PDB file of C-alpha atoms in Angstrom:
ATOM      1  CA  ASP C  19     -30.858 -10.827 -25.972  1.00 76.00           C
ATOM      2  CA  GLN C  20     -32.185 -14.148 -24.733  1.00 87.00           C
ATOM      3  CA  GLN C  21     -35.632 -13.372 -23.315  1.00 94.00           C
ATOM      4  CA  VAL C  22     -36.310 -16.989 -22.368  1.00 97.00           C
ATOM      5  CA  LYS C  23     -33.523 -19.027 -20.836  1.00 97.00           C
ATOM      6  CA  GLN C  24     -33.172 -22.662 -19.935  1.00 97.00           C
ATOM      7  CA  ASN C  25     -29.876 -22.773 -18.104  1.00 92.00           C
ATOM      8  CA  SER C  26     -29.585 -26.541 -17.844  1.00 95.00           C
ATOM      9  CA  PRO C  27     -28.638 -28.068 -21.205  1.00 95.00           C
ATOM     10  CA  SER C  28     -29.312 -31.557 -19.890  1.00 97.00           C
ATOM     11  CA  LEU C  29     -30.896 -33.474 -17.035  1.00 97.00           C
ATOM     12  CA  SER C  30     -30.607 -37.152 -16.172  1.00 98.00           C
ATOM     13  CA  VAL C  31     -33.031 -38.895 -13.799  1.00 98.00           C
ATOM     14  CA  GLN C  32     -33.940 -42.401 -12.772  1.00 98.00           C
ATOM     15  CA  GLU C  33     -37.223 -43.928 -13.854  1.00 98.00           C
ATOM     16  CA  GLY C  34     -39.932 -43.315 -11.255  1.00 97.00           C
ATOM     17  CA  ARG C  35     -38.253 -40.217  -9.832  1.00 98.00           C
ATOM     18  CA  ILE C  36     -39.269 -36.604 -10.345  1.00 98.00           C
ATOM     19  CA  SER C  37     -37.868 -34.554 -13.226  1.00 98.00           C
ATOM     20  CA  ILE C  38     -37.755 -30.784 -12.724  1.00 98.00           C
ATOM     21  CA  LEU C  39     -37.000 -28.571 -15.710  1.00 98.00           C
ATOM     22  CA  ASN C  40     -36.495 -24.871 -15.161  1.00 98.00           C
ATOM     23  CA  CYS C  41     -37.019 -21.783 -17.265  1.00 98.00           C
ATOM     24  CA  ASP C  42     -36.401 -18.071 -16.636  1.00 98.00           C
ATOM     25  CA  TYR C  43     -37.668 -15.113 -18.611  1.00 97.00           C
ATOM     26  CA  THR C  44     -36.949 -11.401 -18.690  1.00 96.00           C
ATOM     27  CA  ASN C  45     -39.820  -9.873 -20.690  1.00 92.00           C
ATOM     28  CA  SER C  46     -42.564  -8.720 -18.312  1.00 91.00           C
ATOM     29  CA  MET C  47     -45.006  -8.565 -21.251  1.00 88.00           C
ATOM     30  CA  PHE C  48     -45.107 -12.355 -21.469  1.00 91.00           C
ATOM     31  CA  ASP C  49     -48.469 -13.591 -20.238  1.00 90.00           C
ATOM     32  CA  TYR C  50     -48.727 -17.142 -21.510  1.00 92.00           C
ATOM     33  CA  PHE C  51     -46.196 -19.901 -21.128  1.00 95.00           C
ATOM     34  CA  LEU C  52     -45.956 -23.279 -22.778  1.00 96.00           C
ATOM     35  CA  TRP C  53     -43.812 -26.380 -22.642  1.00 98.00           C
ATOM     36  CA  TYR C  54     -43.109 -28.362 -25.772  1.00 98.00           C
ATOM     37  CA  LYS C  55     -41.449 -31.752 -26.063  1.00 97.00           C
ATOM     38  CA  LYS C  56     -39.364 -32.698 -29.075  1.00 96.00           C
ATOM     39  CA  TYR C  57     -38.172 -36.095 -30.243  1.00 95.00           C
ATOM     40  CA  PRO C  58     -35.420 -36.368 -32.882  1.00 91.00           C
ATOM     41  CA  ALA C  59     -36.615 -35.752 -36.451  1.00 88.00           C
ATOM     42  CA  GLU C  60     -40.031 -34.616 -35.226  1.00 92.00           C
ATOM     43  CA  GLY C  61     -41.526 -31.215 -34.646  1.00 94.00           C
ATOM     44  CA  PRO C  62     -42.126 -29.853 -31.142  1.00 96.00           C
ATOM     45  CA  THR C  63     -45.266 -31.293 -29.525  1.00 96.00           C
ATOM     46  CA  PHE C  64     -47.343 -29.225 -27.126  1.00 96.00           C
ATOM     47  CA  LEU C  65     -47.247 -30.561 -23.590  1.00 97.00           C
ATOM     48  CA  ILE C  66     -48.795 -28.129 -21.127  1.00 97.00           C
ATOM     49  CA  SER C  67     -49.361 -24.399 -20.715  1.00 95.00           C
ATOM     50  CA  ILE C  68     -50.091 -21.836 -18.043  1.00 95.00           C
ATOM     51  CA  SER C  69     -51.559 -18.353 -18.077  1.00 93.00           C
ATOM     52  CA  SER C  70     -49.954 -15.599 -16.055  1.00 92.00           C
ATOM     53  CA  ILE C  71     -53.069 -15.338 -13.870  1.00 93.00           C
ATOM     54  CA  LYS C  72     -52.333 -18.777 -12.452  1.00 95.00           C
ATOM     55  CA  ASP C  73     -49.403 -20.162 -10.509  1.00 96.00           C
ATOM     56  CA  LYS C  74     -49.953 -23.840 -11.192  1.00 97.00           C
ATOM     57  CA  ASN C  75     -51.434 -26.051 -13.874  1.00 97.00           C
ATOM     58  CA  GLU C  76     -51.559 -29.810 -13.715  1.00 98.00           C
ATOM     59  CA  ASP C  77     -52.198 -32.453 -16.368  1.00 97.00           C
ATOM     60  CA  GLY C  78     -51.624 -36.033 -15.322  1.00 97.00           C
ATOM     61  CA  ARG C  79     -47.938 -36.560 -14.577  1.00 98.00           C
ATOM     62  CA  PHE C  80     -47.063 -33.048 -15.713  1.00 98.00           C
ATOM     63  CA  THR C  81     -47.315 -29.904 -13.590  1.00 98.00           C
ATOM     64  CA  VAL C  82     -46.144 -26.435 -14.498  1.00 98.00           C
ATOM     65  CA  PHE C  83     -45.449 -23.844 -11.807  1.00 98.00           C
ATOM     66  CA  LEU C  84     -45.190 -20.121 -12.479  1.00 98.00           C
ATOM     67  CA  ASN C  85     -43.534 -17.599 -10.176  1.00 97.00           C
ATOM     68  CA  LYS C  86     -44.229 -14.216 -11.757  1.00 96.00           C
ATOM     69  CA  SER C  87     -42.281 -12.177  -9.242  1.00 96.00           C
ATOM     70  CA  ALA C  88     -39.176 -14.241  -9.944  1.00 97.00           C
ATOM     71  CA  LYS C  89     -39.975 -14.559 -13.673  1.00 97.00           C
ATOM     72  CA  HIS C  90     -39.444 -18.266 -13.329  1.00 98.00           C
ATOM     73  CA  LEU C  91     -41.365 -21.339 -14.351  1.00 97.00           C
ATOM     74  CA  SER C  92     -40.727 -25.010 -13.926  1.00 98.00           C
ATOM     75  CA  LEU C  93     -42.063 -28.259 -15.309  1.00 98.00           C
ATOM     76  CA  HIS C  94     -42.392 -31.220 -12.962  1.00 98.00           C
ATOM     77  CA  ILE C  95     -42.763 -34.726 -14.329  1.00 98.00           C
ATOM     78  CA  VAL C  96     -43.633 -37.382 -11.801  1.00 97.00           C
ATOM     79  CA  PRO C  97     -43.113 -40.233 -12.029  1.00 98.00           C
ATOM     80  CA  SER C  98     -40.608 -39.973 -14.867  1.00 98.00           C
ATOM     81  CA  GLN C  99     -40.675 -42.673 -17.530  1.00 98.00           C
ATOM     82  CA  PRO C 100     -38.071 -43.667 -20.143  1.00 97.00           C
ATOM     83  CA  GLY C 101     -40.496 -42.510 -22.876  1.00 96.00           C
ATOM     84  CA  ASP C 102     -40.212 -38.986 -21.448  1.00 97.00           C
ATOM     85  CA  SER C 103     -36.638 -38.807 -22.734  1.00 97.00           C
ATOM     86  CA  ALA C 104     -36.655 -35.909 -25.203  1.00 97.00           C
ATOM     87  CA  VAL C 105     -35.715 -32.243 -25.561  1.00 97.00           C
ATOM     88  CA  TYR C 106     -38.021 -29.947 -23.604  1.00 98.00           C
ATOM     89  CA  PHE C 107     -38.540 -26.353 -24.690  1.00 98.00           C
ATOM     90  CA  CYS C 108     -40.025 -23.583 -22.631  1.00 98.00           C
ATOM     91  CA  ALA C 109     -41.850 -20.931 -24.692  1.00 96.00           C
ATOM     92  CA  ALA C 110     -43.645 -17.678 -23.979  1.00 94.00           C
ATOM     93  CA  SER C 111     -46.001 -15.305 -25.766  1.00 91.00           C
ATOM     94  CA  GLU C 112     -46.953 -11.699 -25.085  1.00 84.00           C
ATOM     95  CA  VAL C 113     -50.193 -10.173 -23.862  1.00 70.00           C
ATOM     96  CA  ALA C 114     -53.310 -10.454 -25.991  1.00 57.00           C
ATOM     97  CA  GLY C 115     -54.079  -7.339 -27.954  1.00 57.00           C
ATOM     98  CA  GLY C 116     -50.441  -6.532 -28.375  1.00 57.00           C
ATOM     99  CA  THR C 117     -48.612  -6.681 -31.653  1.00 58.00           C
ATOM    100  CA  SER C 118     -46.898  -9.993 -31.055  1.00 58.00           C
ATOM    101  CA  TYR C 119     -49.785 -11.997 -32.572  1.00 72.00           C
ATOM    102  CA  GLY C 120     -48.951 -14.883 -30.318  1.00 81.00           C
ATOM    103  CA  LYS C 121     -45.502 -15.530 -31.727  1.00 89.00           C
ATOM    104  CA  LEU C 122     -43.557 -17.762 -29.394  1.00 93.00           C
ATOM    105  CA  THR C 123     -40.165 -17.008 -27.899  1.00 95.00           C
ATOM    106  CA  PHE C 124     -38.358 -20.228 -27.036  1.00 97.00           C
ATOM    107  CA  GLY C 125     -35.616 -21.183 -24.639  1.00 97.00           C
ATOM    108  CA  GLN C 126     -32.626 -23.201 -25.806  1.00 97.00           C
ATOM    109  CA  GLY C 127     -34.045 -26.494 -24.617  1.00 97.00           C
ATOM    110  CA  THR C 128     -33.121 -29.079 -21.992  1.00 98.00           C
ATOM    111  CA  ILE C 129     -32.306 -32.661 -22.949  1.00 97.00           C
ATOM    112  CA  LEU C 130     -34.034 -34.981 -20.482  1.00 98.00           C
ATOM    113  CA  THR C 131     -32.802 -38.554 -20.184  1.00 98.00           C
ATOM    114  CA  VAL C 132     -34.773 -40.963 -18.024  1.00 98.00           C
ATOM    115  CA  HIS C 133     -32.844 -44.127 -17.188  1.00 96.00           C
ATOM    116  CA  PRO C 134     -34.708 -47.421 -16.628  1.00 93.00           C
TER     117      PRO C 134
ATOM    118  CA  GLY U  28     -53.977 -34.918 -43.056  1.00 53.00           C
ATOM    119  CA  ALA U  29     -54.492 -34.498 -39.355  1.00 80.00           C
ATOM    120  CA  GLY U  30     -51.329 -32.551 -38.597  1.00 93.00           C
ATOM    121  CA  VAL U  31     -49.081 -29.880 -40.078  1.00 97.00           C
ATOM    122  CA  SER U  32     -47.258 -31.220 -43.113  1.00 97.00           C
ATOM    123  CA  GLN U  33     -43.937 -29.856 -44.356  1.00 98.00           C
ATOM    124  CA  THR U  34     -42.169 -30.748 -47.565  1.00 97.00           C
ATOM    125  CA  PRO U  35     -39.508 -31.619 -48.355  1.00 97.00           C
ATOM    126  CA  SER U  36     -38.265 -33.140 -45.127  1.00 97.00           C
ATOM    127  CA  ASN U  37     -34.695 -32.583 -46.247  1.00 97.00           C
ATOM    128  CA  LYS U  38     -33.258 -30.170 -48.793  1.00 97.00           C
ATOM    129  CA  VAL U  39     -29.635 -29.974 -49.842  1.00 98.00           C
ATOM    130  CA  THR U  40     -28.637 -27.088 -52.054  1.00 97.00           C
ATOM    131  CA  GLU U  41     -25.579 -25.210 -53.170  1.00 97.00           C
ATOM    132  CA  LYS U  42     -24.656 -21.750 -52.035  1.00 97.00           C
ATOM    133  CA  GLY U  43     -26.326 -19.111 -54.185  1.00 97.00           C
ATOM    134  CA  LYS U  44     -29.288 -21.251 -55.215  1.00 98.00           C
ATOM    135  CA  TYR U  45     -32.978 -20.539 -54.656  1.00 98.00           C
ATOM    136  CA  VAL U  46     -35.130 -22.826 -52.475  1.00 98.00           C
ATOM    137  CA  GLU U  47     -38.789 -23.127 -51.611  1.00 98.00           C
ATOM    138  CA  LEU U  48     -40.108 -24.818 -48.485  1.00 98.00           C
ATOM    139  CA  ARG U  49     -43.768 -25.770 -48.245  1.00 98.00           C
ATOM    140  CA  CYS U  50     -46.127 -25.915 -45.275  1.00 98.00           C
ATOM    141  CA  ASP U  51     -49.621 -27.383 -45.256  1.00 97.00           C
ATOM    142  CA  PRO U  52     -51.338 -26.370 -41.987  1.00 97.00           C
ATOM    143  CA  ILE U  53     -54.089 -28.113 -40.076  1.00 95.00           C
ATOM    144  CA  SER U  54     -57.378 -27.639 -41.884  1.00 93.00           C
ATOM    145  CA  GLY U  55     -59.332 -24.693 -40.524  1.00 91.00           C
ATOM    146  CA  HIS U  56     -56.376 -23.055 -38.811  1.00 92.00           C
ATOM    147  CA  THR U  57     -56.239 -19.394 -39.763  1.00 91.00           C
ATOM    148  CA  ALA U  58     -52.885 -18.581 -38.169  1.00 92.00           C
ATOM    149  CA  LEU U  59     -49.615 -19.864 -39.591  1.00 95.00           C
ATOM    150  CA  TYR U  60     -46.096 -19.295 -38.270  1.00 96.00           C
ATOM    151  CA  TRP U  61     -42.633 -20.017 -39.600  1.00 98.00           C
ATOM    152  CA  TYR U  62     -39.697 -20.586 -37.244  1.00 98.00           C
ATOM    153  CA  ARG U  63     -36.063 -21.463 -37.777  1.00 98.00           C
ATOM    154  CA  GLN U  64     -34.097 -23.736 -35.459  1.00 96.00           C
ATOM    155  CA  SER U  65     -30.330 -23.786 -35.531  1.00 94.00           C
ATOM    156  CA  LEU U  66     -28.318 -26.555 -33.918  1.00 91.00           C
ATOM    157  CA  GLY U  67     -28.469 -26.453 -30.129  1.00 90.00           C
ATOM    158  CA  GLN U  68     -30.976 -23.600 -30.071  1.00 93.00           C
ATOM    159  CA  GLY U  69     -34.691 -23.216 -29.660  1.00 95.00           C
ATOM    160  CA  PRO U  70     -36.897 -22.255 -32.601  1.00 97.00           C
ATOM    161  CA  GLU U  71     -36.767 -18.577 -33.563  1.00 97.00           C
ATOM    162  CA  PHE U  72     -39.735 -16.732 -35.020  1.00 96.00           C
ATOM    163  CA  LEU U  73     -39.598 -15.697 -38.668  1.00 97.00           C
ATOM    164  CA  ILE U  74     -43.063 -14.677 -39.880  1.00 96.00           C
ATOM    165  CA  TYR U  75     -46.744 -14.902 -38.987  1.00 93.00           C
ATOM    166  CA  PHE U  76     -49.738 -15.099 -41.327  1.00 93.00           C
ATOM    167  CA  GLN U  77     -53.329 -14.419 -40.385  1.00 89.00           C
ATOM    168  CA  GLY U  78     -55.291 -15.662 -43.366  1.00 87.00           C
ATOM    169  CA  THR U  79     -53.535 -14.598 -46.537  1.00 89.00           C
ATOM    170  CA  GLY U  80     -51.657 -11.641 -45.138  1.00 88.00           C
ATOM    171  CA  ALA U  81     -48.312 -11.502 -43.394  1.00 87.00           C
ATOM    172  CA  ALA U  82     -49.260  -9.750 -40.167  1.00 85.00           C
ATOM    173  CA  ASP U  83     -45.750  -9.831 -38.720  1.00 89.00           C
ATOM    174  CA  ASP U  84     -42.567 -10.477 -40.686  1.00 92.00           C
ATOM    175  CA  SER U  85     -40.229  -8.953 -38.130  1.00 91.00           C
ATOM    176  CA  GLY U  86     -38.270 -12.179 -37.708  1.00 94.00           C
ATOM    177  CA  LEU U  87     -37.145 -12.526 -41.328  1.00 96.00           C
ATOM    178  CA  PRO U  88     -33.352 -12.070 -41.194  1.00 95.00           C
ATOM    179  CA  ASN U  89     -32.996 -10.139 -44.468  1.00 94.00           C
ATOM    180  CA  ASP U  90     -34.616  -9.524 -47.829  1.00 95.00           C
ATOM    181  CA  ARG U  91     -33.435 -12.856 -49.228  1.00 97.00           C
ATOM    182  CA  PHE U  92     -36.254 -14.443 -47.221  1.00 97.00           C
ATOM    183  CA  PHE U  93     -39.856 -14.169 -48.335  1.00 96.00           C
ATOM    184  CA  ALA U  94     -43.031 -16.112 -47.590  1.00 97.00           C
ATOM    185  CA  VAL U  95     -46.481 -16.277 -49.120  1.00 96.00           C
ATOM    186  CA  ARG U  96     -49.854 -17.785 -48.273  1.00 95.00           C
ATOM    187  CA  PRO U  97     -51.969 -16.855 -51.296  1.00 93.00           C
ATOM    188  CA  GLU U  98     -55.167 -18.734 -50.446  1.00 92.00           C
ATOM    189  CA  GLY U  99     -54.957 -18.656 -46.678  1.00 88.00           C
ATOM    190  CA  SER U 100     -53.939 -22.280 -46.361  1.00 93.00           C
ATOM    191  CA  VAL U 101     -50.657 -23.603 -47.774  1.00 97.00           C
ATOM    192  CA  SER U 102     -47.642 -21.391 -47.240  1.00 97.00           C
ATOM    193  CA  THR U 103     -44.287 -21.304 -49.018  1.00 98.00           C
ATOM    194  CA  LEU U 104     -41.087 -19.935 -47.526  1.00 98.00           C
ATOM    195  CA  LYS U 105     -38.711 -18.773 -50.240  1.00 98.00           C
ATOM    196  CA  ILE U 106     -35.004 -18.178 -49.806  1.00 98.00           C
ATOM    197  CA  GLN U 107     -32.993 -16.505 -52.544  1.00 97.00           C
ATOM    198  CA  ARG U 108     -29.211 -16.686 -53.003  1.00 97.00           C
ATOM    199  CA  THR U 109     -28.822 -19.170 -50.182  1.00 98.00           C
ATOM    200  CA  GLU U 110     -25.832 -18.891 -47.868  1.00 97.00           C
ATOM    201  CA  ARG U 111     -24.207 -21.523 -45.673  1.00 96.00           C
ATOM    202  CA  GLY U 112     -25.530 -19.680 -42.631  1.00 96.00           C
ATOM    203  CA  ASP U 113     -29.083 -20.422 -43.781  1.00 97.00           C
ATOM    204  CA  SER U 114     -28.563 -24.103 -42.918  1.00 97.00           C
ATOM    205  CA  ALA U 115     -31.082 -24.969 -40.208  1.00 97.00           C
ATOM    206  CA  VAL U 116     -34.378 -26.747 -39.593  1.00 97.00           C
ATOM    207  CA  TYR U 117     -37.298 -24.642 -40.771  1.00 98.00           C
ATOM    208  CA  LEU U 118     -40.440 -25.294 -38.758  1.00 98.00           C
ATOM    209  CA  CYS U 119     -43.990 -24.373 -39.591  1.00 98.00           C
ATOM    210  CA  ALA U 120     -46.782 -24.157 -37.026  1.00 97.00           C
ATOM    211  CA  SER U 121     -50.478 -23.429 -37.243  1.00 95.00           C
ATOM    212  CA  SER U 122     -53.128 -22.494 -34.727  1.00 92.00           C
ATOM    213  CA  LEU U 123     -56.857 -21.976 -34.777  1.00 88.00           C
ATOM    214  CA  TRP U 124     -56.384 -18.235 -34.435  1.00 81.00           C
ATOM    215  CA  GLY U 125     -53.523 -15.878 -33.779  1.00 74.00           C
ATOM    216  CA  GLY U 126     -52.797 -14.057 -30.582  1.00 70.00           C
ATOM    217  CA  SER U 127     -51.753 -14.979 -27.100  1.00 68.00           C
ATOM    218  CA  LYS U 128     -53.068 -18.111 -25.387  1.00 74.00           C
ATOM    219  CA  ASN U 129     -53.238 -20.039 -28.620  1.00 79.00           C
ATOM    220  CA  ILE U 130     -51.656 -23.462 -28.968  1.00 90.00           C
ATOM    221  CA  GLN U 131     -49.401 -23.791 -31.965  1.00 93.00           C
ATOM    222  CA  TYR U 132     -49.048 -27.189 -33.603  1.00 95.00           C
ATOM    223  CA  PHE U 133     -45.787 -27.856 -35.374  1.00 97.00           C
ATOM    224  CA  GLY U 134     -44.777 -29.824 -38.410  1.00 97.00           C
ATOM    225  CA  ALA U 135     -41.708 -32.052 -38.464  1.00 97.00           C
ATOM    226  CA  GLY U 136     -39.712 -29.359 -40.246  1.00 97.00           C
ATOM    227  CA  THR U 137     -37.534 -29.109 -43.317  1.00 98.00           C
ATOM    228  CA  ARG U 138     -33.824 -29.589 -42.723  1.00 97.00           C
ATOM    229  CA  LEU U 139     -32.035 -27.244 -45.111  1.00 98.00           C
ATOM    230  CA  SER U 140     -28.351 -27.823 -45.812  1.00 98.00           C
ATOM    231  CA  VAL U 141     -26.491 -25.251 -47.892  1.00 97.00           C
ATOM    232  CA  LEU U 142     -23.176 -26.566 -49.175  1.00 96.00           C
TER     233      LEU U 142
END
């Protein structure tokens, strides 16, 4: 069962516009959510995270929104730049003190292409 | 080095052979994770080490897969009697400590191809 889903395999936006990447999850034990960016032949690079006690976290051009009731999170990139073109993964980990030890459950990824 | 280092970057082997994949985590990180990423998918958890011990190996697909971290730093993922279905990118990540709300830092991975 896919506990974290990214339903859009790809997204194409124009430079300067907003990119919105979406992620849905089913496991109500998830309490920490992260976005990773991945370039070809490199490992995933941490981008931004959010705890379940918050509904928004912002870092420069990147903002993550969390809607717990809908079990949905999104990553907003504004303005988008050509260097943002990469695969973006949504990931989640379970509550502290549980037996998950912080292991991450990833979505399938969304390929973002930002056109100049 | 400053980041997580994985060697080799590429490994080609024949079906039935034994392979070892190495991970050198960020210095001082006590938690180490192995993931496997198949084409078109996100990384999938394999095993987690806290120090020298495997605290959670629930993601290992079968008993052909084994991992060690004897001194609490470098880890080796070992695959016996490789099968074509084992072909994937094997990613290692480390974090300062285990548990939720920790940031995991990934290596570039080892691309394993089983012919």
